[in-house]
Amino acid sequence: MEYDRLQKSNRREFLLRIGIAGVAASITSPGAGRLFAMSQVGSNISLPALPYAQNALAPVISENTVSFHYGKHHQAYVNNTNKLIAGTDLEKAGLEEVIRKTAGRQDQSTLFNNAAQVFNHNFYWNSMKPGGGGEPQGKIGERIKDSFGSYQKFADAFSNAAAAQFGSGWAWLVIDNGKFQVIKTANAETPIVTSAKPLITIDVWEHAYYLDYQNRRADYIKGFLEKLLNWDFAEKNLV
Ligand code: MN
């Protein structure tokens, strides 16, 4: 099947990359992907370590999905960003500075897309935790009720935004002008170049769920809300 073929060819490519990097001894270790990812020495923009093991989000998001999504897609955005800023006046800039200085500039769209995807993915991994999800308590719980009427109304708004994003993109819980809102962005677009401050995001690019759910994006969104959403991270972002 196409899926099996894809898995095998990606594994071959991965082993080849690891081999070239000269860390063949770690091929069979579960941390091999991370070790390779962290070996991008001397680059300005780095791939942050995941805040949990690659299998920690299963069964909602499988280890296989995290391995490709983090180890391949996210890593590629980091690599591309570093290549594109090398030798330019943004070479030493921080990630958010690169994003803000390239936003809305036609001639910088490739750099913006890659840098914004680095930020969005950094934010996405932190928006989840094993054993998360469900109705939040405390301060954030109160704010959700005040803003949406009830937790269920928030969950419906977030699910609808994530499901309705046509093609690739993101759904977000943001705080804008003191008000909680659910928004969606297309492709690499990110709220950090607007007045809105992100609290939580979900990636709805197909690479985020297709290995596990194929076309059933709604089931992935449901799992995210019920089992993974990291309300502690949302609360930290409120400050
Ligand atoms: Mn992604």
Tab-separated table of C-alpha atoms and ligand atoms in Angstrom:
chain	number	residue	atom	x	y	z
A	1	MET	CA	0.000	0.000	0.000
A	2	GLU	CA	1.019	3.604	-0.523
A	3	TYR	CA	1.289	4.181	3.241
A	4	ASP	CA	3.646	1.236	3.784
A	5	ARG	CA	5.760	2.259	0.820
A	6	LEU	CA	5.994	5.790	2.179
A	7	GLN	CA	6.996	4.552	5.626
A	8	LYS	CA	9.743	2.323	4.203
A	9	SER	CA	11.165	4.962	1.910
A	10	ASN	CA	11.160	7.566	4.665
A	11	ARG	CA	12.905	5.175	7.027
A	12	ARG	CA	15.608	4.518	4.411
A	13	GLU	CA	16.069	8.245	3.946
A	14	PHE	CA	16.246	8.726	7.712
A	15	LEU	CA	18.881	5.996	8.138
A	16	LEU	CA	20.868	7.496	5.299
A	17	ARG	CA	20.806	10.929	6.918
A	18	ILE	CA	21.796	9.485	10.284
A	19	GLY	CA	24.623	7.557	8.614
A	20	ILE	CA	25.964	10.660	6.894
A	21	ALA	CA	25.829	12.523	10.197
A	22	GLY	CA	28.137	9.892	11.630
A	23	VAL	CA	25.963	8.907	14.556
A	24	ALA	CA	25.077	5.446	13.283
A	25	ALA	CA	25.385	4.009	16.774
A	26	SER	CA	22.180	5.722	17.836
A	27	ILE	CA	20.030	4.400	14.982
A	28	THR	CA	18.044	2.033	17.138
A	29	SER	CA	17.721	4.295	20.168
A	30	PRO	CA	14.354	6.053	20.630
A	31	GLY	CA	16.183	9.356	21.076
A	32	ALA	CA	17.972	9.080	17.724
A	33	GLY	CA	15.705	11.601	16.024
A	34	ARG	CA	16.225	14.134	18.770
A	35	LEU	CA	19.976	13.618	18.843
A	36	PHE	CA	20.135	14.251	15.111
A	37	ALA	CA	17.862	17.260	15.402
A	38	MET	CA	19.964	18.776	18.139
A	39	SER	CA	23.147	18.349	16.129
A	40	GLN	CA	22.534	21.461	14.018
A	41	VAL	CA	25.416	23.290	15.650
A	42	GLY	CA	26.249	26.866	14.761
A	43	SER	CA	22.825	27.750	13.401
A	44	ASN	CA	20.959	30.723	14.759
A	45	ILE	CA	17.460	29.220	14.818
A	46	SER	CA	17.295	25.906	16.632
A	47	LEU	CA	14.804	23.088	16.916
A	48	PRO	CA	13.710	23.026	20.572
A	49	ALA	CA	13.561	19.619	22.233
A	50	LEU	CA	10.042	18.217	22.514
A	51	PRO	CA	8.593	18.720	26.004
A	52	TYR	CA	7.762	14.957	26.162
A	53	ALA	CA	8.777	11.673	24.550
A	54	GLN	CA	7.745	11.088	20.939
A	55	ASN	CA	5.306	8.359	22.011
A	56	ALA	CA	3.756	10.391	24.844
A	57	LEU	CA	0.782	11.698	22.837
A	58	ALA	CA	-0.357	8.249	21.702
A	59	PRO	CA	-2.942	7.022	20.990
A	60	VAL	CA	-4.327	10.426	19.935
A	61	ILE	CA	-1.160	11.246	17.976
A	62	SER	CA	1.103	8.279	17.277
A	63	GLU	CA	4.857	8.166	17.768
A	64	ASN	CA	5.131	7.707	14.009
A	65	THR	CA	3.309	10.966	13.334
A	66	VAL	CA	5.349	12.876	15.927
A	67	SER	CA	8.550	11.409	14.516
A	68	PHE	CA	7.809	12.644	10.979
A	69	HIS	CA	6.118	15.875	12.022
A	70	TYR	CA	8.823	16.974	14.460
A	71	GLY	CA	11.857	15.198	13.024
A	72	LYS	CA	11.161	15.939	9.355
A	73	HIS	CA	8.686	18.783	8.864
A	74	HIS	CA	9.576	20.972	11.827
A	75	GLN	CA	13.303	20.274	11.351
A	76	ALA	CA	13.023	21.238	7.665
A	77	TYR	CA	11.456	24.607	8.550
A	78	VAL	CA	14.362	25.242	10.949
A	79	ASN	CA	16.957	24.232	8.350
A	80	ASN	CA	15.332	26.324	5.616
A	81	THR	CA	15.127	29.373	7.880
A	82	ASN	CA	18.820	29.092	8.769
A	83	LYS	CA	19.789	28.709	5.101
A	84	LEU	CA	17.699	31.733	4.105
A	85	ILE	CA	19.057	34.063	6.798
A	86	ALA	CA	22.703	33.009	6.371
A	87	GLY	CA	24.750	35.943	5.122
A	88	THR	CA	21.850	38.425	5.420
A	89	ASP	CA	21.225	41.141	7.983
A	90	LEU	CA	18.828	38.733	9.723
A	91	GLU	CA	21.563	36.159	10.333
A	92	LYS	CA	21.743	36.877	14.069
A	93	ALA	CA	18.106	37.866	14.547
A	94	GLY	CA	15.800	36.016	16.920
A	95	LEU	CA	12.982	33.926	15.472
A	96	GLU	CA	10.202	36.412	16.238
A	97	GLU	CA	12.238	39.265	14.799
A	98	VAL	CA	12.728	37.326	11.544
A	99	ILE	CA	8.971	36.712	11.380
A	100	ARG	CA	7.990	40.319	12.081
A	101	LYS	CA	10.515	41.771	9.625
A	102	THR	CA	9.397	39.528	6.757
A	103	ALA	CA	5.616	39.517	7.346
A	104	GLY	CA	3.632	40.924	4.438
A	105	ARG	CA	6.708	41.265	2.209
A	106	GLN	CA	6.255	39.564	-1.136
A	107	ASP	CA	10.022	39.323	-1.688
A	108	GLN	CA	10.484	37.601	1.693
A	109	SER	CA	7.563	35.175	1.586
A	110	THR	CA	9.687	31.997	1.563
A	111	LEU	CA	11.638	33.106	4.632
A	112	PHE	CA	8.463	34.286	6.375
A	113	ASN	CA	6.716	30.977	5.678
A	114	ASN	CA	9.587	28.893	7.044
A	115	ALA	CA	10.276	31.064	10.090
A	116	ALA	CA	6.585	31.375	10.972
A	117	GLN	CA	6.225	27.611	10.659
A	118	VAL	CA	9.116	27.192	13.148
A	119	PHE	CA	7.306	29.433	15.629
A	120	ASN	CA	3.898	27.833	15.016
A	121	HIS	CA	5.304	24.327	15.540
A	122	ASN	CA	7.236	25.349	18.680
A	123	PHE	CA	3.928	26.676	19.973
A	124	TYR	CA	1.960	23.610	18.862
A	125	TRP	CA	4.123	21.037	20.690
A	126	ASN	CA	3.730	23.077	23.869
A	127	SER	CA	-0.025	23.355	23.327
A	128	MET	CA	-0.289	19.630	24.099
A	129	LYS	CA	0.647	17.365	26.974
A	130	PRO	CA	-0.049	13.753	27.827
A	131	GLY	CA	-3.164	13.615	30.020
A	132	GLY	CA	-4.306	17.098	29.001
A	133	GLY	CA	-7.586	18.249	27.508
A	134	GLY	CA	-11.069	18.607	28.903
A	135	GLU	CA	-12.553	21.510	30.801
A	136	PRO	CA	-9.953	23.779	32.405
A	137	GLN	CA	-10.133	24.811	36.055
A	138	GLY	CA	-8.895	27.942	37.802
A	139	LYS	CA	-8.305	31.288	36.209
A	140	ILE	CA	-8.246	30.065	32.624
A	141	GLY	CA	-11.475	28.120	33.211
A	142	GLU	CA	-13.189	31.287	34.407
A	143	ARG	CA	-11.930	33.268	31.424
A	144	ILE	CA	-13.187	30.583	29.010
A	145	LYS	CA	-16.666	30.670	30.609
A	146	ASP	CA	-16.758	34.484	30.640
A	147	SER	CA	-15.664	34.712	27.008
A	148	PHE	CA	-17.611	31.880	25.367
A	149	GLY	CA	-20.507	31.247	27.770
A	150	SER	CA	-19.365	27.728	28.616
A	151	TYR	CA	-16.492	25.326	28.043
A	152	GLN	CA	-18.648	23.448	25.526
A	153	LYS	CA	-19.211	26.608	23.500
A	154	PHE	CA	-15.458	27.217	23.419
A	155	ALA	CA	-14.844	23.607	22.344
A	156	ASP	CA	-17.433	23.937	19.561
A	157	ALA	CA	-15.916	27.221	18.340
A	158	PHE	CA	-12.378	25.779	18.387
A	159	SER	CA	-13.454	22.545	16.633
A	160	ASN	CA	-15.374	24.465	14.003
A	161	ALA	CA	-12.461	26.801	13.272
A	162	ALA	CA	-10.025	23.877	13.021
A	163	ALA	CA	-12.373	21.850	10.828
A	164	ALA	CA	-13.342	24.794	8.610
A	165	GLN	CA	-9.779	25.928	7.811
A	166	PHE	CA	-9.769	25.121	4.086
A	167	GLY	CA	-6.552	23.360	3.143
A	168	SER	CA	-3.503	23.848	5.375
A	169	GLY	CA	-3.355	26.060	8.426
A	170	TRP	CA	-3.934	26.480	12.125
A	171	ALA	CA	-6.696	27.188	14.643
A	172	TRP	CA	-5.847	29.281	17.689
A	173	LEU	CA	-7.174	30.431	21.012
A	174	VAL	CA	-5.858	33.984	21.322
A	175	ILE	CA	-6.266	36.955	23.589
A	176	ASP	CA	-6.802	40.167	21.657
A	177	ASN	CA	-7.392	43.492	23.364
A	178	GLY	CA	-8.144	41.639	26.608
A	179	LYS	CA	-10.717	39.329	24.961
A	180	PHE	CA	-10.437	35.589	24.322
A	181	GLN	CA	-11.135	34.634	20.718
A	182	VAL	CA	-10.894	31.600	18.471
A	183	ILE	CA	-9.322	32.314	15.093
A	184	LYS	CA	-7.870	30.334	12.197
A	185	THR	CA	-4.890	31.138	9.975
A	186	ALA	CA	-3.954	29.771	6.548
A	187	ASN	CA	-0.684	28.024	5.708
A	188	ALA	CA	2.112	29.604	7.812
A	189	GLU	CA	0.187	32.700	8.911
A	190	THR	CA	0.661	33.413	12.603
A	191	PRO	CA	-1.154	35.709	15.046
A	192	ILE	CA	2.126	37.066	16.467
A	193	VAL	CA	2.269	39.608	13.632
A	194	THR	CA	-1.147	40.955	14.682
A	195	SER	CA	-2.437	42.469	17.923
A	196	ALA	CA	-3.539	39.006	19.090
A	197	LYS	CA	-1.433	36.998	21.536
A	198	PRO	CA	-1.645	33.226	21.050
A	199	LEU	CA	-2.604	30.975	23.984
A	200	ILE	CA	-3.052	27.574	22.267
A	201	THR	CA	-2.813	26.258	18.717
A	202	ILE	CA	-3.662	23.151	16.744
A	203	ASP	CA	-1.931	22.301	13.466
A	204	VAL	CA	-4.459	21.221	10.834
A	205	TRP	CA	-2.011	20.669	7.986
A	206	GLU	CA	-2.590	17.114	6.723
A	207	HIS	CA	0.909	16.080	7.888
A	208	ALA	CA	-0.304	16.612	11.486
A	209	TYR	CA	-2.905	13.839	11.333
A	210	TYR	CA	-2.955	11.954	8.042
A	211	LEU	CA	-0.861	8.932	9.107
A	212	ASP	CA	-3.240	8.361	12.044
A	213	TYR	CA	-6.607	9.602	10.790
A	214	GLN	CA	-6.339	9.944	6.984
A	215	ASN	CA	-9.224	12.273	6.001
A	216	ARG	CA	-10.857	12.283	9.478
A	217	ARG	CA	-9.581	15.669	10.650
A	218	ALA	CA	-12.554	15.996	13.031
A	219	ASP	CA	-11.428	12.933	15.030
A	220	TYR	CA	-7.929	14.390	15.431
A	221	ILE	CA	-9.410	17.704	16.636
A	222	LYS	CA	-11.673	15.865	19.110
A	223	GLY	CA	-8.699	13.931	20.519
A	224	PHE	CA	-6.677	17.139	20.840
A	225	LEU	CA	-9.457	18.882	22.795
A	226	GLU	CA	-10.397	15.938	24.999
A	227	LYS	CA	-6.989	14.367	25.703
A	228	LEU	CA	-4.080	16.667	24.875
A	229	LEU	CA	-4.770	20.387	25.166
A	230	ASN	CA	-2.266	21.858	27.626
A	231	TRP	CA	-4.222	24.392	29.690
A	232	ASP	CA	-1.156	25.062	31.883
A	233	PHE	CA	0.600	26.410	28.793
A	234	ALA	CA	-2.428	28.577	27.934
A	235	GLU	CA	-2.428	29.989	31.451
A	236	LYS	CA	1.304	30.755	31.284
A	237	ASN	CA	0.740	32.651	28.040
A	238	LEU	CA	-1.880	34.847	29.720
A	239	VAL	CA	0.787	36.556	31.816
B	1	MN	MN	2.886	20.892	10.966
